[in-house]
Structures are given as C-alpha cells and as structure tokens.
Amino acid sequence: MIHSGQKRYNCDECGKCFTRHAQLKEHLVIHSGKKPYKCDECGKCFTQHANTHLRIHSGKKPYKCDECGKCFSESGKLKRHLMIHTGEKPHKCDDCGKRFTRSGDLKTHLRIHTGEKPYECDDCGKRFTLSGNMKTHLRIHSGKKPYKCDECGKCFTESGNLKTHLMIHSGEKPYKCDECGKCFTQSGDLKRHLRIHTGEKPYECDDCGKRFTLSGNMKKHLKIHSGKKPYKCDECGKSFTEHAYLKTHLIIHSGKKPYKCDECGKCFTELETLKTHLMIHSGEKPYKCDECGKCFTQSGNLKRHLMIHSGQKPYKCDVCGKCFTRSGALTTHLMIHSGQKPYKPHKCDECGKCFNQSGHLKRHLKIHTGQKPYECGECSKCFTRSERLKTHLRIHSGQKPYKCDVCGKCFSESRNLKRHLMIHSGQKPYKCDVCGKCFSESGNLKKHLMIHSGQKPYKCDECGKCFILYRNLKTHLSIHSR
C-alpha cells in the first residue's frame, strides 16, 4: 500500500520524484524535447496537453477568487493570487530576509545575490536573470512589437507597456500620493515619486559618492566616469550616453517638430519641452526657492538655482581645478583644454555666429532685426528677452535678492554676485596666453586680447575712427553731437 504523499517514482535525469508512474512518464517528455501536443489555433506545441493554453484563445477563466472576484485560467494562478489576500509569503531569502509567495520567485531573486544570469542573447551577448526578459529583449533585434493599441495603432514589445499606454487614452491613474495628491498609472511610479517626499536616495555611485533616487539615473551617471557614449549620430558623428538622447538629437537633422502649442502655434521636438512651454501661457511656476522666493517652471532649474545660495559646484575640471554648477558647463569648459570646437549647428545668416541651441540663435537674431518685444511698464525701455526685463524691473523695485555672505552686499543679478565674490577670493581664472595677465571674467579676457590682435570692431560712421569697446564708441559719438 502506498502511503499518502509518498513519492516512489524517481526521474534519473534530474532527481525529481512523483507519486504516480503516469506523472513520471509525462515529466520525462521535458528531457526528451518532444512537444506532442499542438494548439490548433496558433500552432504552438507543448510537452503536456494544451488545455490550459487553449483558455487564452477561448478567454475562459474558470477559477474565481471569492475575496475580490478576479478570475484565472489556472488553479495554480488562483492559489498564488490568494496569498495576496492572506499576506502569506512562505519562501524566505536567507541573504536579505525578503519573503516570497512562490518558491520560483525566491529562486529568481537569489540570482541577484549570486549574480547568475543564465540566459544569453545570441545576437549581442547580453545576459539575463529571467528567460522572459531575454524574450522581450530579442524583440529589439527582430523589431517585433506584437501588442497593438486599438485606439491609436501604436505597437509595443510587452503587454505591460500596452496596458500602461492604454491608461493615457482612458485617463486612468489609480495610484495616488497621500502627501501631495499626485496620481500615477503604475504603482512603481508612485513608489519612486514617494522618494521625493522621503528624500530617500538608495543608489550610490562608487566613484564619487553621488546618490540617486532611481537606479536608471545612476546607470546614466556612471557613463560620465566611464566616458562611454555608445550611441553615435550617422549625420554629424556626435555621440550620446543614451539611445533616447540620440533619438531626440536626430530630430534636429530631420527638422521634425511633432508637438505643437495650440496657444501660439510654436512646435517642439519633444513632448516634455512643449509641457514646459505651456507654463509660459498659464504662468505656472510650481517650483519655488525657499531662500529668495524665486519660482521656476522646471525642478532642474530650481536645483541649479539653489547652488547659487549654497555655493555648491559639484563638477570639477581635473585639468585646472575650476568648478561648475552644471555638468554641461564643465563639458564646454573642457573643450578649452582639448582645443576641441564645441558643436554649434545653428548658424546666423547675418553674421555667421554659431550656437548650440536653436533658441539661442532666435534670441541672437533680435540683435539684427532690432526686435525688442518685452517693454517695461515703468520707463518704457524694451528688451529682447523676458529674463532681461525681469532683471531690469528690480531697478524700479529696488529688489536685490542675491546677497554676499562675506560682506553682506546685495545684488539684483546672480552674475553680479559671482563677479563680486571673485574680489574676496582673488580668483582670476582667465589667463592671457600672450602676456600672462589674468582676469576674473572671460569677457574681460576677450576684450584684452583685442589689444594684442589690434582688432577694433566698433567703427564711427562719422569719422571712421575704430574702438575696441562699444562704450568707448558711445563716448566718442558725443563729440560729433555737440
């Protein structure tokens, strides 16, 4: 007599045991590689009967959860689901203590500790901990996107991505932040968002100690240290750390600007840029500086602004030791040492000056057209940029939000405070290669170099006399007007 639970039928291949001989026979088919059961609907083959698989085509889900009413195609899936309601997680990781509802999930989790990645892509050699992740990855090489949105026709490599996308059309955002009320389409997005409130930054860079709220942001950051830029533009040769950055850059060459502002008709290459632009029309500036009350449309701009108050300059040049508040400013600065010319694809047809951003070129063109759309209500003085008008208005209001911590002197502009601080530090980072004279500002060095070159760009139309500085020409013109 066989006792209940006794497993006397042993598989010689893997050692797995079974209570019945028929179960062992069924199991041995896995090792033989045979898949005798074929689905008439899609042609997929199986080692065991395809009854469960057929429910995908029929839509049958005979196993119902009494707690929440959710239905399943398999009894095993219902059993696993019930553990959500009971909170049961019987499988514990000895390394970190994390618990799981399924033994299979624990096995997969253990690969994090062992570093095991048993699934390798034949195309590029990339390895994965899960076979499902590799299958999804293979669609990058094949170009397959089997999950299509019936609303807009957009296709996806994963069903999960399609589900998330469908929430855009439905407007559904079921995950709400209790702190600020912001809603999200995915629970993972809410978890990441909560780190803003808690200040949690669990991912640390081993090279410089900088911490991040997202693992993806740390991965991007690590490319700064490695110098890796694997994504290259075939048009101009510029390289990027992220594929997404290359995609955005390629739009410059194509000239496409698919995102249009309904208010003013202006078009943009990126949706996020359009969203930021819309704040100009709405006047919305949700990010406020607690130090001086200045408001910003973007969180990144607020972060950079806060460095003015803290004096923080985390990006240091290894060649000369100069520090910067932004990584982009450091990159531009490094070109001085390397002799490399910065990438400036936007050229002015009037004077030939080049710019790295189209917006900078547009602002520059106003010099040639004389266009000054921003007028001061106090004195009627006009400006080419709204930022210049805002700064100018401080003359009338007397507002000087930028204070020197050394002597207490206040300034209406942050750049004036920066210049002033060099008086206390004695810092003169801009050196003339001809005579060795040093300057606190790059602009002063440029003017000084004209003495050596003999360049005098400002000419008097009355008498033909030339000057190095525009202010000297203005002073000179008063002679003719007397």
Coordinates of C-alpha atoms in Angstrom, one line a residue:
M1 CA 0.0 0.0 0.0
I2 CA 1.3 3.5 -1.0
H3 CA 1.0 6.0 1.8
S4 CA -0.4 9.4 1.1
G5 CA 2.3 11.9 -0.1
Q6 CA 4.8 9.1 -0.8
K7 CA 6.9 9.7 -4.0
R8 CA 8.5 6.5 -5.1
Y9 CA 8.9 7.3 -8.9
N10 CA 12.2 9.0 -9.4
C11 CA 13.5 10.8 -12.5
D12 CA 17.1 9.6 -13.3
E13 CA 17.7 12.9 -15.3
C14 CA 17.0 15.5 -12.6
G15 CA 16.1 13.5 -9.4
K16 CA 12.6 14.9 -9.2
C17 CA 10.1 12.4 -7.6
F18 CA 6.5 11.6 -8.3
T19 CA 3.7 9.7 -6.5
R20 CA 2.4 8.1 -9.8
H21 CA 4.2 6.4 -12.7
A22 CA 2.0 8.3 -15.2
Q23 CA 3.3 11.6 -13.8
L24 CA 6.9 10.5 -14.2
K25 CA 6.1 9.5 -17.9
E26 CA 4.6 12.9 -18.5
H27 CA 7.7 14.6 -16.9
L28 CA 10.2 12.6 -18.9
V29 CA 8.9 14.3 -22.1
I30 CA 10.5 17.5 -20.9
H31 CA 14.0 15.9 -21.1
S32 CA 13.3 14.2 -24.5
G33 CA 12.5 17.6 -26.0
K34 CA 9.3 16.2 -27.5
K35 CA 6.3 18.5 -27.7
P36 CA 3.5 16.2 -29.0
Y37 CA 0.5 18.5 -28.1
K38 CA -0.2 21.1 -30.7
C39 CA -2.6 24.0 -30.4
D40 CA -4.9 24.1 -33.5
E41 CA -5.5 27.9 -33.0
C42 CA -1.9 29.2 -33.2
G43 CA 0.3 26.1 -33.8
K44 CA 2.2 26.4 -30.6
C45 CA 3.5 23.0 -29.3
F46 CA 3.6 21.7 -25.7
T47 CA 5.1 18.7 -23.8
Q48 CA 1.8 18.2 -21.9
H49 CA -1.8 18.6 -23.0
A50 CA -2.6 22.2 -24.2
N51 CA -5.9 22.5 -22.3
T52 CA -4.7 25.4 -20.2
H53 CA -3.2 27.2 -23.2
L54 CA -6.5 26.9 -25.1
R55 CA -8.1 29.1 -22.5
I56 CA -6.0 32.0 -23.8
H57 CA -7.9 31.7 -27.2
S58 CA -11.3 31.0 -25.6
G59 CA -11.0 33.6 -22.9
K60 CA -12.2 31.0 -20.3
K61 CA -11.2 31.7 -16.7
P62 CA -13.0 29.1 -14.6
Y63 CA -11.1 29.8 -11.3
K64 CA -12.6 32.7 -9.3
C65 CA -11.3 34.5 -6.2
D66 CA -14.0 34.7 -3.6
E67 CA -12.3 37.7 -2.0
C68 CA -12.2 40.1 -4.9
G69 CA -13.9 38.3 -7.8
K70 CA -10.8 38.2 -10.0
C71 CA -10.8 35.1 -12.4
F72 CA -7.9 32.9 -13.6
S73 CA -7.3 30.3 -16.3
E74 CA -5.3 28.0 -14.0
S75 CA -5.9 26.8 -10.4
G76 CA -2.3 27.4 -9.6
K77 CA -2.6 31.0 -10.5
L78 CA -5.6 31.4 -8.2
K79 CA -3.7 29.7 -5.3
R80 CA -0.8 32.2 -5.8
H81 CA -3.2 35.1 -6.0
L82 CA -5.0 34.1 -2.7
M83 CA -1.7 34.7 -0.9
I84 CA -2.1 38.4 -1.7
H85 CA -5.2 38.5 0.5
T86 CA -3.8 36.2 3.2
G87 CA -0.4 38.0 3.2
E88 CA 1.3 34.6 3.2
K89 CA 4.9 34.6 2.0
P90 CA 6.3 31.2 3.0
H91 CA 9.6 31.4 1.0
K92 CA 12.3 33.5 2.7
C93 CA 15.7 34.6 1.3
D94 CA 18.5 33.7 3.8
D95 CA 20.7 36.5 2.4
C96 CA 18.4 39.6 2.8
G97 CA 15.3 38.3 4.6
K98 CA 12.9 39.2 1.7
R99 CA 9.9 36.9 1.5
F100 CA 8.0 35.5 -1.5
T101 CA 4.7 33.7 -2.2
R102 CA 6.3 31.3 -4.6
S103 CA 9.5 29.2 -4.5
G104 CA 10.1 30.1 -8.1
D105 CA 10.2 33.8 -7.3
L106 CA 12.7 33.1 -4.5
K107 CA 14.9 31.1 -6.9
T108 CA 14.8 34.0 -9.4
H109 CA 15.5 36.5 -6.5
L110 CA 18.6 34.6 -5.4
R111 CA 20.2 35.4 -8.7
I112 CA 20.6 39.0 -7.5
H113 CA 22.9 37.8 -4.7
T114 CA 24.7 35.2 -6.8
G115 CA 24.9 37.4 -9.9
E116 CA 23.8 34.5 -12.0
K117 CA 22.4 35.4 -15.5
P118 CA 21.8 32.1 -17.2
Y119 CA 20.0 33.4 -20.3
E120 CA 22.3 34.8 -23.1
C121 CA 21.2 36.7 -26.2
D122 CA 22.8 35.1 -29.3
D123 CA 22.7 38.4 -31.2
C124 CA 24.6 40.7 -28.8
G125 CA 25.8 38.5 -25.9
K126 CA 23.7 40.4 -23.3
R127 CA 22.8 38.1 -20.3
F128 CA 19.6 38.0 -18.3
T129 CA 18.3 36.5 -15.0
L130 CA 14.9 35.7 -16.5
S131 CA 14.1 33.9 -19.7
G132 CA 11.1 36.3 -20.1
N133 CA 13.4 39.3 -20.0
M134 CA 15.6 37.8 -22.7
K135 CA 12.5 37.0 -24.9
T136 CA 11.4 40.6 -24.6
H137 CA 15.0 41.8 -25.4
L138 CA 15.1 39.6 -28.5
R139 CA 12.3 41.8 -30.0
I140 CA 14.8 44.7 -30.1
H141 CA 16.8 42.7 -32.7
S142 CA 13.7 41.2 -34.5
G143 CA 11.8 44.5 -34.4
K144 CA 8.7 42.6 -33.3
K145 CA 6.0 44.6 -31.5
P146 CA 3.1 42.2 -31.1
Y147 CA 1.0 44.3 -28.8
K148 CA -1.0 46.9 -30.6
C149 CA -3.2 49.8 -29.3
D150 CA -6.6 49.8 -30.9
E151 CA -7.0 53.5 -30.1
C152 CA -4.0 54.9 -31.9
G153 CA -2.3 52.0 -33.6
K154 CA 0.9 52.3 -31.5
C155 CA 2.7 48.9 -31.0
F156 CA 4.7 47.6 -28.1
T157 CA 7.1 44.8 -27.3
E158 CA 5.5 44.0 -24.0
S159 CA 1.8 43.6 -22.9
G160 CA 2.6 45.5 -19.7
N161 CA 3.7 48.5 -21.7
L162 CA 0.5 48.4 -23.8
K163 CA -1.6 48.3 -20.5
T164 CA 0.2 51.3 -19.2
H165 CA -0.2 53.1 -22.6
L166 CA -3.9 52.4 -22.6
M167 CA -4.2 54.5 -19.4
I168 CA -3.2 57.6 -21.5
H169 CA -6.4 57.1 -23.5
S170 CA -8.6 56.3 -20.5
G171 CA -7.0 58.9 -18.3
E172 CA -6.8 56.3 -15.5
K173 CA -4.3 57.0 -12.7
P174 CA -5.2 54.6 -9.9
Y175 CA -2.1 55.2 -7.7
K176 CA -2.4 58.4 -5.6
C177 CA 0.3 60.0 -3.4
D178 CA -1.1 60.7 0.1
E179 CA 1.5 63.5 0.5
C180 CA 0.7 65.8 -2.4
G181 CA -2.3 64.1 -4.2
K182 CA -0.4 63.4 -7.4
C183 CA -1.7 60.4 -9.3
F184 CA 0.1 57.7 -11.3
T185 CA -0.7 55.0 -13.8
Q186 CA 1.8 52.5 -12.2
S187 CA 2.5 51.5 -8.6
G188 CA 6.2 51.6 -9.4
D189 CA 6.0 55.2 -10.5
L190 CA 4.3 56.1 -7.2
K191 CA 7.0 54.3 -5.2
R192 CA 9.7 56.3 -7.0
H193 CA 7.7 59.5 -6.6
L194 CA 7.5 59.0 -2.8
R195 CA 11.3 59.2 -2.6
I196 CA 10.9 62.9 -3.4
H197 CA 9.0 63.4 -0.1
T198 CA 11.2 61.0 2.0
G199 CA 14.4 62.2 0.4
E200 CA 15.5 58.6 0.0
K201 CA 18.3 58.0 -2.5
P202 CA 19.2 54.3 -2.3
Y203 CA 21.5 54.2 -5.2
E204 CA 25.1 55.4 -4.6
C205 CA 27.9 55.9 -7.2
D206 CA 31.1 54.0 -6.1
D207 CA 33.3 56.5 -8.0
C208 CA 32.1 59.9 -6.5
G209 CA 29.6 59.0 -3.8
K210 CA 26.7 60.8 -5.5
R211 CA 23.3 59.3 -4.6
F212 CA 20.2 58.8 -6.8
T213 CA 16.6 58.0 -6.2
L214 CA 16.4 55.8 -9.4
S215 CA 18.8 53.0 -10.4
G216 CA 18.4 54.2 -14.1
N217 CA 19.7 57.6 -13.2
M218 CA 22.7 56.1 -11.5
K219 CA 23.4 53.9 -14.6
K220 CA 23.3 57.1 -16.8
H221 CA 25.6 58.9 -14.3
L222 CA 28.2 56.1 -14.4
K223 CA 28.7 56.7 -18.1
I224 CA 30.2 60.1 -17.1
H225 CA 33.0 58.3 -15.3
S226 CA 33.5 55.6 -17.9
G227 CA 33.2 58.1 -20.8
K228 CA 31.1 55.6 -22.7
K229 CA 28.9 57.1 -25.4
P230 CA 27.8 54.1 -27.4
Y231 CA 25.1 55.8 -29.5
K232 CA 26.5 57.7 -32.4
C233 CA 24.7 60.0 -34.9
D234 CA 25.5 59.0 -38.5
E235 CA 24.8 62.5 -39.7
C236 CA 27.3 64.5 -37.7
G237 CA 29.2 62.0 -35.7
K238 CA 28.1 63.3 -32.3
S239 CA 27.8 60.5 -29.6
F240 CA 25.4 60.1 -26.7
T241 CA 25.3 58.1 -23.5
E242 CA 21.6 57.2 -24.0
H243 CA 19.7 55.9 -27.1
A244 CA 16.8 58.3 -26.1
Y245 CA 19.2 61.3 -26.4
L246 CA 20.3 60.2 -29.8
K247 CA 16.6 59.8 -31.0
T248 CA 15.9 63.4 -29.7
H249 CA 19.1 64.7 -31.4
L250 CA 18.1 63.0 -34.8
I251 CA 15.0 65.2 -34.9
I252 CA 17.4 68.2 -35.4
H253 CA 18.6 66.7 -38.7
S254 CA 15.1 65.7 -39.8
G255 CA 13.6 69.0 -38.9
K256 CA 10.5 67.3 -37.4
K257 CA 8.7 69.1 -34.6
P258 CA 5.6 66.9 -34.0
Y259 CA 4.5 68.7 -30.8
K260 CA 2.5 71.9 -31.4
C261 CA 1.3 74.5 -28.9
D262 CA -2.4 75.3 -29.5
E263 CA -1.9 78.8 -27.9
C264 CA 0.8 80.3 -30.2
G265 CA 1.5 77.6 -32.8
K266 CA 5.1 77.0 -31.8
C267 CA 6.3 73.5 -32.5
F268 CA 8.7 71.3 -30.5
T269 CA 10.8 68.2 -31.0
E270 CA 9.9 66.8 -27.5
L271 CA 6.6 66.5 -25.6
E272 CA 8.3 67.5 -22.3
T273 CA 9.6 70.7 -23.9
L274 CA 6.0 71.5 -25.1
K275 CA 4.7 70.9 -21.5
T276 CA 7.3 73.3 -20.1
H277 CA 6.5 75.8 -22.8
L278 CA 2.8 75.7 -21.9
M279 CA 3.7 77.1 -18.5
I280 CA 4.6 80.4 -20.2
H281 CA 1.0 80.8 -21.3
S282 CA -0.5 79.5 -18.0
G283 CA 2.0 81.4 -15.9
E284 CA 2.5 78.3 -13.8
K285 CA 5.8 78.1 -11.9
P286 CA 5.4 75.3 -9.4
Y287 CA 9.0 75.1 -8.1
K288 CA 9.8 77.8 -5.6
C289 CA 13.1 78.7 -3.9
D290 CA 12.7 78.9 -0.1
E291 CA 15.7 81.2 0.1
C292 CA 14.7 84.1 -2.1
G293 CA 11.1 83.2 -3.3
K294 CA 12.1 82.9 -7.0
C295 CA 9.8 80.4 -8.9
F296 CA 10.7 78.1 -11.7
T297 CA 8.8 76.1 -14.4
Q298 CA 11.2 73.1 -14.0
S299 CA 12.6 71.3 -10.9
G300 CA 16.0 71.1 -12.6
N301 CA 16.2 74.9 -12.9
L302 CA 15.3 75.2 -9.2
K303 CA 18.1 72.7 -8.3
R304 CA 20.7 74.7 -10.3
H305 CA 19.4 78.0 -8.8
L306 CA 19.8 76.6 -5.2
M307 CA 23.5 76.1 -5.9
I308 CA 23.8 79.9 -6.1
H309 CA 22.7 80.1 -2.4
S310 CA 24.7 77.1 -1.3
G311 CA 27.8 77.9 -3.4
Q312 CA 27.8 74.3 -4.4
K313 CA 29.8 73.5 -7.6
P314 CA 30.0 69.7 -7.8
Y315 CA 31.5 69.5 -11.3
K316 CA 35.3 70.0 -11.1
C317 CA 37.8 70.3 -14.0
D318 CA 40.6 67.8 -13.4
V319 CA 43.0 69.9 -15.6
C320 CA 42.8 73.3 -13.9
G321 CA 40.6 72.7 -10.8
K322 CA 37.8 75.1 -11.8
C323 CA 34.4 74.0 -10.5
F324 CA 30.9 74.4 -12.1
T325 CA 27.3 74.1 -11.0
R326 CA 26.3 72.2 -14.2
S327 CA 27.8 69.2 -16.0
G328 CA 27.1 70.8 -19.4
A329 CA 29.2 73.9 -18.3
L330 CA 32.1 71.6 -17.4
T331 CA 31.9 69.8 -20.8
T332 CA 32.0 73.1 -22.6
H333 CA 35.0 74.2 -20.4
L334 CA 36.9 71.0 -21.1
M335 CA 37.0 72.0 -24.8
I336 CA 39.3 74.9 -23.9
H337 CA 41.9 72.4 -22.7
S338 CA 41.4 69.9 -25.5
G339 CA 41.3 72.5 -28.2
Q340 CA 38.1 70.9 -29.5
K341 CA 35.5 73.2 -31.0
P342 CA 32.0 72.9 -29.4
Y343 CA 29.2 71.5 -31.5
K344 CA 27.2 74.5 -32.7
P345 CA 24.9 73.5 -35.6
H346 CA 22.7 76.7 -35.6
K347 CA 24.3 79.4 -37.7
C348 CA 23.3 83.1 -38.1
D349 CA 23.0 84.0 -41.8
E350 CA 23.6 87.7 -41.0
C351 CA 27.0 87.5 -39.2
G352 CA 28.0 83.8 -39.2
K353 CA 27.9 83.3 -35.5
C354 CA 27.1 79.8 -34.4
F355 CA 25.0 78.5 -31.5
N356 CA 24.5 75.1 -29.9
Q357 CA 20.7 75.7 -29.4
S358 CA 18.1 77.0 -31.9
G359 CA 16.6 79.1 -29.1
H360 CA 19.9 80.9 -28.6
L361 CA 20.1 81.7 -32.3
K362 CA 16.5 83.1 -32.2
R363 CA 17.4 85.4 -29.4
H364 CA 20.6 86.5 -31.2
L365 CA 18.6 87.3 -34.4
K366 CA 16.8 90.0 -32.5
I367 CA 20.1 92.0 -32.4
H368 CA 19.9 92.2 -36.2
T369 CA 16.2 92.8 -36.5
G370 CA 16.1 95.2 -33.6
Q371 CA 13.1 93.4 -32.2
K372 CA 12.5 94.1 -28.5
P373 CA 9.1 92.7 -27.6
Y374 CA 9.4 93.0 -23.8
E375 CA 8.6 96.5 -22.6
C376 CA 9.0 97.9 -19.1
G377 CA 5.7 99.5 -17.8
E378 CA 7.7 101.9 -15.6
C379 CA 10.1 103.6 -18.1
S380 CA 9.1 102.0 -21.5
K381 CA 12.5 100.5 -22.0
C382 CA 12.4 97.5 -24.3
F383 CA 14.2 94.2 -24.1
T384 CA 14.9 91.2 -26.4
R385 CA 14.3 88.7 -23.6
S386 CA 11.7 88.4 -20.8
E387 CA 14.5 87.5 -18.4
R388 CA 16.3 90.8 -19.1
L389 CA 13.0 92.7 -18.4
K390 CA 12.6 90.9 -15.1
T391 CA 16.1 91.8 -14.1
H392 CA 15.6 95.4 -15.2
L393 CA 12.4 95.7 -13.1
R394 CA 14.5 95.2 -10.0
I395 CA 16.0 98.7 -10.6
H396 CA 12.5 100.2 -10.1
S397 CA 11.5 97.9 -7.2
G398 CA 14.9 98.1 -5.6
Q399 CA 14.9 94.3 -5.1
K400 CA 18.4 92.8 -4.7
P401 CA 17.8 89.1 -3.8
Y402 CA 21.5 87.9 -4.2
K403 CA 23.5 88.6 -1.0
C404 CA 27.2 88.2 -0.5
D405 CA 27.9 86.1 2.7
V406 CA 31.3 87.7 3.2
C407 CA 30.4 91.4 3.3
G408 CA 26.6 91.5 3.1
K409 CA 26.4 93.4 -0.2
C410 CA 23.3 92.7 -2.2
F411 CA 22.9 92.4 -6.0
S412 CA 19.9 92.4 -8.4
E413 CA 21.6 89.7 -10.6
S414 CA 23.3 86.4 -9.7
R415 CA 26.1 87.0 -12.2
N416 CA 26.9 90.3 -10.5
L417 CA 27.2 88.4 -7.2
K418 CA 29.5 85.9 -8.9
R419 CA 31.8 88.6 -10.2
H420 CA 31.8 90.3 -6.8
L421 CA 32.8 87.1 -5.0
M422 CA 36.0 87.0 -7.0
I423 CA 37.1 90.2 -5.2
H424 CA 37.0 88.3 -1.9
S425 CA 38.6 85.1 -3.3
G426 CA 41.1 86.9 -5.5
Q427 CA 40.3 84.3 -8.2
K428 CA 41.2 85.2 -11.7
P429 CA 40.8 82.0 -13.8
Y430 CA 41.1 83.6 -17.2
K431 CA 44.7 84.0 -18.3
C432 CA 46.1 85.7 -21.4
D433 CA 48.5 83.4 -23.3
V434 CA 50.3 86.3 -24.8
C435 CA 51.3 88.4 -21.7
G436 CA 50.2 86.3 -18.8
K437 CA 47.7 88.8 -17.4
C438 CA 44.8 87.2 -15.5
F439 CA 41.1 88.2 -15.4
S440 CA 38.1 87.3 -13.2
E441 CA 35.8 87.2 -16.3
S442 CA 36.1 85.6 -19.7
G443 CA 34.5 88.7 -21.3
N444 CA 37.3 90.9 -19.9
L445 CA 39.9 88.5 -21.3
K446 CA 38.3 88.7 -24.8
K447 CA 38.4 92.5 -24.7
H448 CA 42.0 92.4 -23.6
L449 CA 43.1 90.0 -26.4
M450 CA 41.9 92.7 -28.9
I451 CA 44.9 94.8 -27.7
H452 CA 47.3 92.1 -28.9
S453 CA 45.4 91.4 -32.1
G454 CA 44.8 95.0 -32.9
Q455 CA 41.1 94.3 -33.5
K456 CA 38.8 97.3 -33.2
P457 CA 35.3 96.1 -34.1
Y458 CA 33.4 99.3 -33.3
K459 CA 33.6 102.0 -36.0
C460 CA 32.4 105.6 -36.0
D461 CA 30.3 106.3 -39.1
E462 CA 31.0 110.0 -38.9
C463 CA 34.8 110.0 -38.9
G464 CA 35.9 106.3 -39.4
K465 CA 37.7 106.0 -36.0
C466 CA 37.6 102.5 -34.6
F467 CA 37.4 101.3 -31.0
I468 CA 37.9 98.1 -29.0
L469 CA 34.9 98.7 -26.7
Y470 CA 31.4 99.7 -27.6
R471 CA 31.2 102.1 -24.6
N472 CA 34.3 103.9 -26.0
L473 CA 32.5 104.4 -29.3
K474 CA 29.4 105.8 -27.5
T475 CA 31.6 108.3 -25.6
H476 CA 33.3 109.3 -28.8
L477 CA 29.9 109.9 -30.6
S478 CA 29.1 112.6 -28.1
I479 CA 31.9 114.7 -29.7
H480 CA 30.1 114.8 -33.0
S481 CA 26.7 115.5 -31.4
R482 CA 28.0 118.7 -29.6

